[in-house]
C-alpha positions as a printed Julia matrix, in Angstrom:
191×3 Matrix{Float64}:
 -14.84  14.5    12.45
 -11.59  15.94   13.39
  -8.25  14.71   11.69
  -7.1   13.09   14.69
 -10.23  10.34   14.22
  -9.43   9.85   10.89
  -7.67   6.45    9.64
  -4.41   7.22    7.73
  -3.78   5.94    4.21
  -1.94   2.93    5.43
  -4.06   2.23    8.1
  -6.84   1.69    5.53
  -7.67  -1.98    4.74
  -9.03  -3.16    1.47
 -12.95  -2.85    1.14
 -15.0   -6.17    0.61
 -16.78  -6.04   -2.51
 -20.32  -5.81   -0.6
 -23.37  -4.6    -2.81
 -24.77  -2.15   -0.27
 -21.35  -0.69    0.5
 -21.18   0.15   -3.57
 -24.2    1.03   -3.76
 -24.08   3.42   -0.28
 -20.49   4.69   -1.96
 -22.25   5.44   -5.47
 -25.24   7.09   -3.9
 -23.02   8.85   -1.58
 -21.22  10.19   -4.85
 -24.43  11.05   -5.94
 -25.83  12.89   -3.43
 -22.86  14.33   -1.56
 -24.24  13.5     2.25
 -26.78  10.87    2.97
 -28.28   9.64    6.48
 -28.98   6.02    6.63
 -33.08   6.8     6.52
 -32.74   8.36    3.01
 -30.01   5.7     1.91
 -32.98   3.06    3.04
 -35.37   4.86    0.81
 -33.4    5.42   -2.25
 -31.55   2.05   -1.8
 -34.7   -0.01   -0.81
 -33.21  -1.62    2.14
 -33.88  -1.39    6.08
 -32.15   1.76    7.63
 -30.19  -0.32    9.95
 -28.37  -2.72    7.61
 -27.85   1.09    5.95
 -26.64   2.45    8.94
 -24.37  -0.75    9.94
 -23.02  -0.54    6.43
 -21.87   3.24    6.46
 -20.44   2.64    9.66
 -18.44  -0.43    8.15
 -17.0    2.15    5.0
 -15.79   4.54    7.7
 -13.97   2.0     9.3
 -12.51   1.62    5.89
 -11.73   5.41    6.12
 -14.17   6.09    2.71
 -16.66   7.73    4.19
 -17.03  10.16    7.52
 -19.65  11.82    9.31
 -21.06  15.03    7.68
 -20.87  18.26    9.87
 -24.25  18.72   10.89
 -26.82  20.39   13.65
 -27.29  17.69   16.37
 -30.15  15.68   16.24
 -30.29  11.8    15.94
 -29.84  11.73   12.19
 -26.27  11.34   11.18
 -25.63  12.11    7.8
 -22.56  11.08    5.86
 -20.14  11.84    3.07
 -17.63  10.83    1.19
 -14.6   11.4     2.81
 -12.04  12.21    0.39
 -14.98  14.26   -1.31
 -16.09  16.82    1.51
 -12.96  18.44    2.65
 -11.05  20.28   -0.01
 -10.36  23.18    2.8
  -7.93  21.37    3.91
  -5.61  20.44    1.17
  -5.77  17.03    1.11
  -5.51  15.38   -2.16
  -7.86  11.68   -2.72
  -5.62   8.61   -2.43
  -5.31   6.53   -5.63
  -7.46   3.98   -4.23
 -10.44   6.62   -3.54
  -9.63   7.37   -7.24
  -9.95   3.95   -8.89
 -12.91   3.38   -6.29
 -14.57   6.4    -7.87
 -13.85   5.74  -11.66
 -15.47   2.57  -11.26
 -18.74   3.76   -9.47
 -18.74   6.43  -12.06
 -18.16   3.72  -14.56
 -20.81   1.49  -13.12
 -23.67   4.46  -12.7
 -23.36   5.02  -16.4
 -23.71   1.45  -17.12
 -26.75   1.24  -15.05
 -28.22   4.37  -16.62
 -27.69   2.92  -20.04
 -29.2   -0.19  -18.76
 -32.43   1.62  -17.23
 -32.76   4.25  -18.96
 -36.1    3.25  -21.0
 -37.5    3.22  -17.67
 -37.06   7.18  -17.44
 -39.43   9.72  -18.13
 -38.56  11.02  -22.2
 -37.28  14.06  -20.75
 -34.35  12.11  -18.65
 -33.68   9.88  -21.48
 -31.21  11.56  -23.21
 -27.67  12.41  -22.25
 -25.08  14.67  -23.0
 -21.97  13.24  -24.02
 -19.03  14.68  -25.55
 -15.53  14.01  -25.99
 -12.25  16.06  -28.22
  -8.91  15.0   -28.05
  -6.89  18.81  -27.9
  -3.67  19.57  -27.85
  -3.14  21.35  -24.68
   0.0   21.97  -22.16
   0.29  20.29  -18.85
  -0.55  23.86  -17.13
  -3.53  24.44  -20.04
  -4.66  21.16  -19.05
  -5.11  22.04  -15.57
  -6.29  25.78  -16.44
  -9.62  24.14  -18.41
 -10.02  21.6   -15.35
 -10.19  24.64  -13.33
 -12.52  26.6   -15.29
 -15.01  22.85  -15.5
 -14.94  23.17  -11.56
 -15.32  27.03  -11.76
 -18.79  26.38  -13.8
 -20.28  23.25  -12.01
 -19.41  25.27   -8.21
 -22.39  27.6    -9.03
 -24.73  24.4    -9.05
 -22.96  22.59   -5.68
 -25.35  24.76   -3.5
 -27.81  22.95   -4.29
 -26.47  19.52   -2.3
 -27.16  21.41    0.96
 -29.3   23.91    0.34
 -32.75  22.06   -1.21
 -34.7   25.19   -1.5
 -32.12  26.5    -4.09
 -33.02  23.65   -6.49
 -35.7   24.64   -9.39
 -38.77  22.58   -9.43
 -38.02  19.6   -11.83
 -34.43  19.13  -10.66
 -32.2   15.99  -10.8
 -28.91  14.96   -9.81
 -27.01  14.56  -12.45
 -23.61  13.07  -12.69
 -20.69  15.53  -14.7
 -18.0   12.8   -15.13
 -14.74  14.89  -16.49
 -11.38  13.17  -17.39
  -8.35  14.99  -18.75
  -5.55  12.78  -18.97
  -2.27  12.9   -21.54
  -2.46  10.25  -24.49
   0.72   8.45  -25.25
   2.55  10.51  -27.92
   3.07   7.51  -29.96
  -0.44   6.98  -30.26
  -1.04  10.77  -31.24
   1.46  11.36  -33.93
   2.62  14.47  -31.79
   6.76  12.72  -31.13
   7.8   16.05  -32.69
   5.88  18.13  -30.51
   6.55  16.66  -27.1
   9.39  18.23  -24.36
  12.58  18.03  -25.02
  15.1   17.31  -22.35
């Protein structure tokens, strides 16, 4: 889809709170791309229903058709996620939706993890408070992106996936804590 056909941020309308649309956004965040047939199989809805809601999400500017080699299958992807070469940053509304989907996916996993095979019930979670400059924060973020980039080829090249792989959410949030809460007021930049 060309940039000319994409709605501008000002043309976007608020997304209705619809469970199928939210499930589709969550699935796209998990898998990268999905066809309506694949979405139907994963979500337990009809292909026609998934196709309709994918088109509605496209009208809202949240998804777009992914490049494909023709044929009837139309893969879709999150609009902001798939065009890093354009230099566009995700609009704030997308960040908010993405954070909500991350949180909802995590809550859903926690509620249903007892249904998973034993080897998939464990999570690898950690948090740390570190003292960084803005430049160092950007460096840490880039290092994490580079680490994960080695696994991104598996998104589209299913043959590159070792046996036993599953989609795993990798969520990293680097944000400054208010100086008053950390006792670091003496080390903040002075103007």
